[in-house]
Short mmCIF file of N, CA and C in Angstrom, two decimals:
data_model
loop_
_atom_site.label_atom_id
_atom_site.label_comp_id
_atom_site.label_asym_id
_atom_site.label_seq_id
_atom_site.Cartn_x
_atom_site.Cartn_y
_atom_site.Cartn_z
N MET A 1 57.00 73.05 96.00
CA MET A 1 56.01 73.94 95.41
C MET A 1 54.62 73.29 95.42
N ARG A 2 54.58 71.99 95.14
CA ARG A 2 53.31 71.28 95.10
C ARG A 2 52.67 71.24 96.49
N ASN A 3 53.50 71.08 97.52
CA ASN A 3 52.98 71.06 98.89
C ASN A 3 52.38 72.40 99.27
N LEU A 4 53.02 73.48 98.86
CA LEU A 4 52.52 74.81 99.17
C LEU A 4 51.17 75.04 98.49
N ALA A 5 51.04 74.63 97.24
CA ALA A 5 49.77 74.78 96.52
C ALA A 5 48.67 73.96 97.19
N SER A 6 49.01 72.76 97.65
CA SER A 6 48.03 71.92 98.33
C SER A 6 47.57 72.55 99.64
N ILE A 7 48.51 73.10 100.38
CA ILE A 7 48.18 73.75 101.65
C ILE A 7 47.29 74.96 101.42
N ILE A 8 47.62 75.75 100.41
CA ILE A 8 46.80 76.93 100.10
C ILE A 8 45.40 76.51 99.68
N LEU A 9 45.28 75.45 98.88
CA LEU A 9 43.97 74.97 98.45
C LEU A 9 43.13 74.50 99.63
N VAL A 10 43.74 73.77 100.54
CA VAL A 10 43.00 73.28 101.72
C VAL A 10 42.54 74.46 102.58
N ILE A 11 43.41 75.42 102.80
CA ILE A 11 43.04 76.60 103.59
C ILE A 11 41.91 77.36 102.90
N TRP A 12 41.98 77.51 101.58
CA TRP A 12 40.94 78.19 100.79
C TRP A 12 39.58 77.52 101.01
N LEU A 13 39.56 76.18 100.90
CA LEU A 13 38.30 75.44 101.05
C LEU A 13 37.79 75.46 102.48
N VAL A 14 38.68 75.45 103.45
CA VAL A 14 38.25 75.53 104.85
C VAL A 14 37.60 76.88 105.12
N ILE A 15 38.18 77.94 104.59
CA ILE A 15 37.58 79.27 104.75
C ILE A 15 36.21 79.31 104.08
N GLY A 16 36.08 78.71 102.91
CA GLY A 16 34.79 78.65 102.22
C GLY A 16 33.77 77.84 102.99
N ALA A 17 34.20 76.73 103.57
CA ALA A 17 33.28 75.92 104.38
C ALA A 17 32.82 76.69 105.61
N PHE A 18 33.72 77.46 106.21
CA PHE A 18 33.34 78.26 107.36
C PHE A 18 32.34 79.34 106.96
N ALA A 19 32.52 79.94 105.78
CA ALA A 19 31.57 80.94 105.29
C ALA A 19 30.20 80.30 105.07
N ALA A 20 30.17 79.10 104.50
CA ALA A 20 28.90 78.40 104.30
C ALA A 20 28.25 78.07 105.63
N TYR A 21 29.05 77.69 106.61
CA TYR A 21 28.53 77.42 107.95
C TYR A 21 27.92 78.69 108.56
N GLN A 22 28.60 79.82 108.41
CA GLN A 22 28.08 81.07 108.95
C GLN A 22 26.77 81.48 108.28
N ARG A 23 26.60 81.12 107.03
CA ARG A 23 25.36 81.45 106.32
C ARG A 23 24.25 80.44 106.62
N GLY A 24 24.54 79.43 107.39
CA GLY A 24 23.53 78.46 107.79
C GLY A 24 23.24 77.39 106.75
N TYR A 25 24.18 77.15 105.84
CA TYR A 25 23.95 76.17 104.79
C TYR A 25 24.04 74.72 105.26
N PHE A 26 24.56 74.49 106.45
CA PHE A 26 24.72 73.13 106.94
C PHE A 26 23.69 72.77 108.01
N GLY A 27 22.64 73.58 108.15
CA GLY A 27 21.62 73.31 109.16
C GLY A 27 20.72 72.16 108.78
N ASP A 28 20.13 71.52 109.78
CA ASP A 28 19.23 70.39 109.54
C ASP A 28 17.88 70.82 108.97
N ASP A 29 17.53 72.09 109.14
CA ASP A 29 16.21 72.55 108.71
C ASP A 29 16.18 73.01 107.26
N ARG A 30 17.30 72.95 106.55
CA ARG A 30 17.32 73.37 105.15
C ARG A 30 16.81 72.27 104.24
N GLU A 31 16.01 72.66 103.26
CA GLU A 31 15.53 71.72 102.26
C GLU A 31 16.68 71.41 101.30
N VAL A 32 16.86 70.15 100.98
CA VAL A 32 17.94 69.77 100.08
C VAL A 32 17.38 69.67 98.67
N ASN A 33 17.88 70.52 97.80
CA ASN A 33 17.50 70.49 96.39
C ASN A 33 18.68 71.02 95.57
N CYS A 34 18.48 71.17 94.30
CA CYS A 34 19.55 71.61 93.42
C CYS A 34 20.09 72.98 93.82
N LYS A 35 19.21 73.91 94.14
CA LYS A 35 19.64 75.27 94.47
C LYS A 35 20.45 75.32 95.76
N THR A 36 19.98 74.68 96.81
CA THR A 36 20.70 74.75 98.08
C THR A 36 22.04 74.02 98.00
N ALA A 37 22.08 72.89 97.31
CA ALA A 37 23.34 72.17 97.15
C ALA A 37 24.32 72.98 96.32
N GLY A 38 23.82 73.61 95.26
CA GLY A 38 24.68 74.44 94.42
C GLY A 38 25.19 75.67 95.15
N ASP A 39 24.32 76.32 95.90
CA ASP A 39 24.73 77.49 96.68
C ASP A 39 25.81 77.12 97.69
N THR A 40 25.63 76.00 98.35
CA THR A 40 26.61 75.55 99.34
C THR A 40 27.95 75.25 98.68
N ALA A 41 27.91 74.51 97.58
CA ALA A 41 29.15 74.15 96.89
C ALA A 41 29.88 75.39 96.37
N LEU A 42 29.15 76.32 95.78
CA LEU A 42 29.79 77.53 95.27
C LEU A 42 30.36 78.40 96.39
N THR A 43 29.69 78.45 97.51
CA THR A 43 30.19 79.22 98.65
C THR A 43 31.50 78.62 99.15
N VAL A 44 31.56 77.29 99.22
CA VAL A 44 32.80 76.64 99.66
C VAL A 44 33.92 76.90 98.66
N VAL A 45 33.64 76.78 97.37
CA VAL A 45 34.67 76.97 96.34
C VAL A 45 35.12 78.43 96.28
N ALA A 46 34.22 79.37 96.54
CA ALA A 46 34.59 80.79 96.50
C ALA A 46 35.54 81.16 97.63
N GLY A 47 35.56 80.37 98.69
CA GLY A 47 36.52 80.56 99.77
C GLY A 47 36.52 81.96 100.36
N PRO A 48 37.69 82.58 100.46
CA PRO A 48 37.81 83.90 101.08
C PRO A 48 37.09 85.01 100.31
N LEU A 49 36.75 84.76 99.07
CA LEU A 49 36.03 85.78 98.29
C LEU A 49 34.68 86.10 98.91
N ASN A 50 34.14 85.18 99.71
CA ASN A 50 32.88 85.42 100.40
C ASN A 50 32.97 86.62 101.34
N TYR A 51 34.16 86.89 101.83
CA TYR A 51 34.35 87.96 102.81
C TYR A 51 34.67 89.30 102.16
N VAL A 52 34.73 89.35 100.84
CA VAL A 52 34.94 90.62 100.13
C VAL A 52 33.74 90.98 99.27
N GLY A 53 32.60 90.33 99.55
CA GLY A 53 31.37 90.72 98.88
C GLY A 53 30.80 89.74 97.88
N VAL A 54 31.50 88.66 97.58
CA VAL A 54 30.99 87.67 96.63
C VAL A 54 29.92 86.84 97.34
N ASN A 55 28.77 86.72 96.71
CA ASN A 55 27.69 85.90 97.25
C ASN A 55 27.19 85.00 96.13
N PRO A 56 27.88 83.88 95.89
CA PRO A 56 27.50 83.02 94.77
C PRO A 56 26.17 82.33 94.99
N THR A 57 25.34 82.32 93.95
CA THR A 57 24.07 81.61 94.00
C THR A 57 23.87 80.84 92.70
N VAL A 58 23.00 79.87 92.77
CA VAL A 58 22.71 79.02 91.62
C VAL A 58 21.21 79.09 91.34
N ASP A 59 20.86 79.11 90.08
CA ASP A 59 19.45 79.04 89.69
C ASP A 59 19.28 77.76 88.89
N CYS A 60 18.75 76.74 89.54
CA CYS A 60 18.62 75.42 88.92
C CYS A 60 17.26 75.26 88.27
N GLU A 61 17.26 74.74 87.10
CA GLU A 61 16.04 74.37 86.40
C GLU A 61 16.13 72.87 86.13
N VAL A 62 15.39 72.11 86.89
CA VAL A 62 15.38 70.66 86.72
C VAL A 62 14.27 70.30 85.75
N PRO A 63 14.58 69.52 84.70
CA PRO A 63 13.54 69.16 83.74
C PRO A 63 12.46 68.29 84.38
N GLU A 64 11.24 68.55 83.99
CA GLU A 64 10.11 67.77 84.47
C GLU A 64 10.00 66.48 83.63
N PRO A 65 9.58 65.39 84.25
CA PRO A 65 9.43 64.14 83.49
C PRO A 65 8.25 64.26 82.50
N SER A 66 8.39 63.59 81.40
CA SER A 66 7.31 63.60 80.41
C SER A 66 6.12 62.77 80.91
N GLU A 67 4.96 63.13 80.44
CA GLU A 67 3.74 62.41 80.87
C GLU A 67 3.25 61.47 79.81
#
């Protein structure tokens, strides 16, 4: 049973990574920041749900340093 769950999890994440690739999240021209990293991670974790209309996004608010 544990092997089956592991296989399903790997397949789920591979499908999510492919969805992120199709959306262009792994391109060299993308700026790396909290939002893009979060969007990529959520797309991978959402897996096959990306193909039924789920479009996960992140709205990051990074605190500014004090002056």
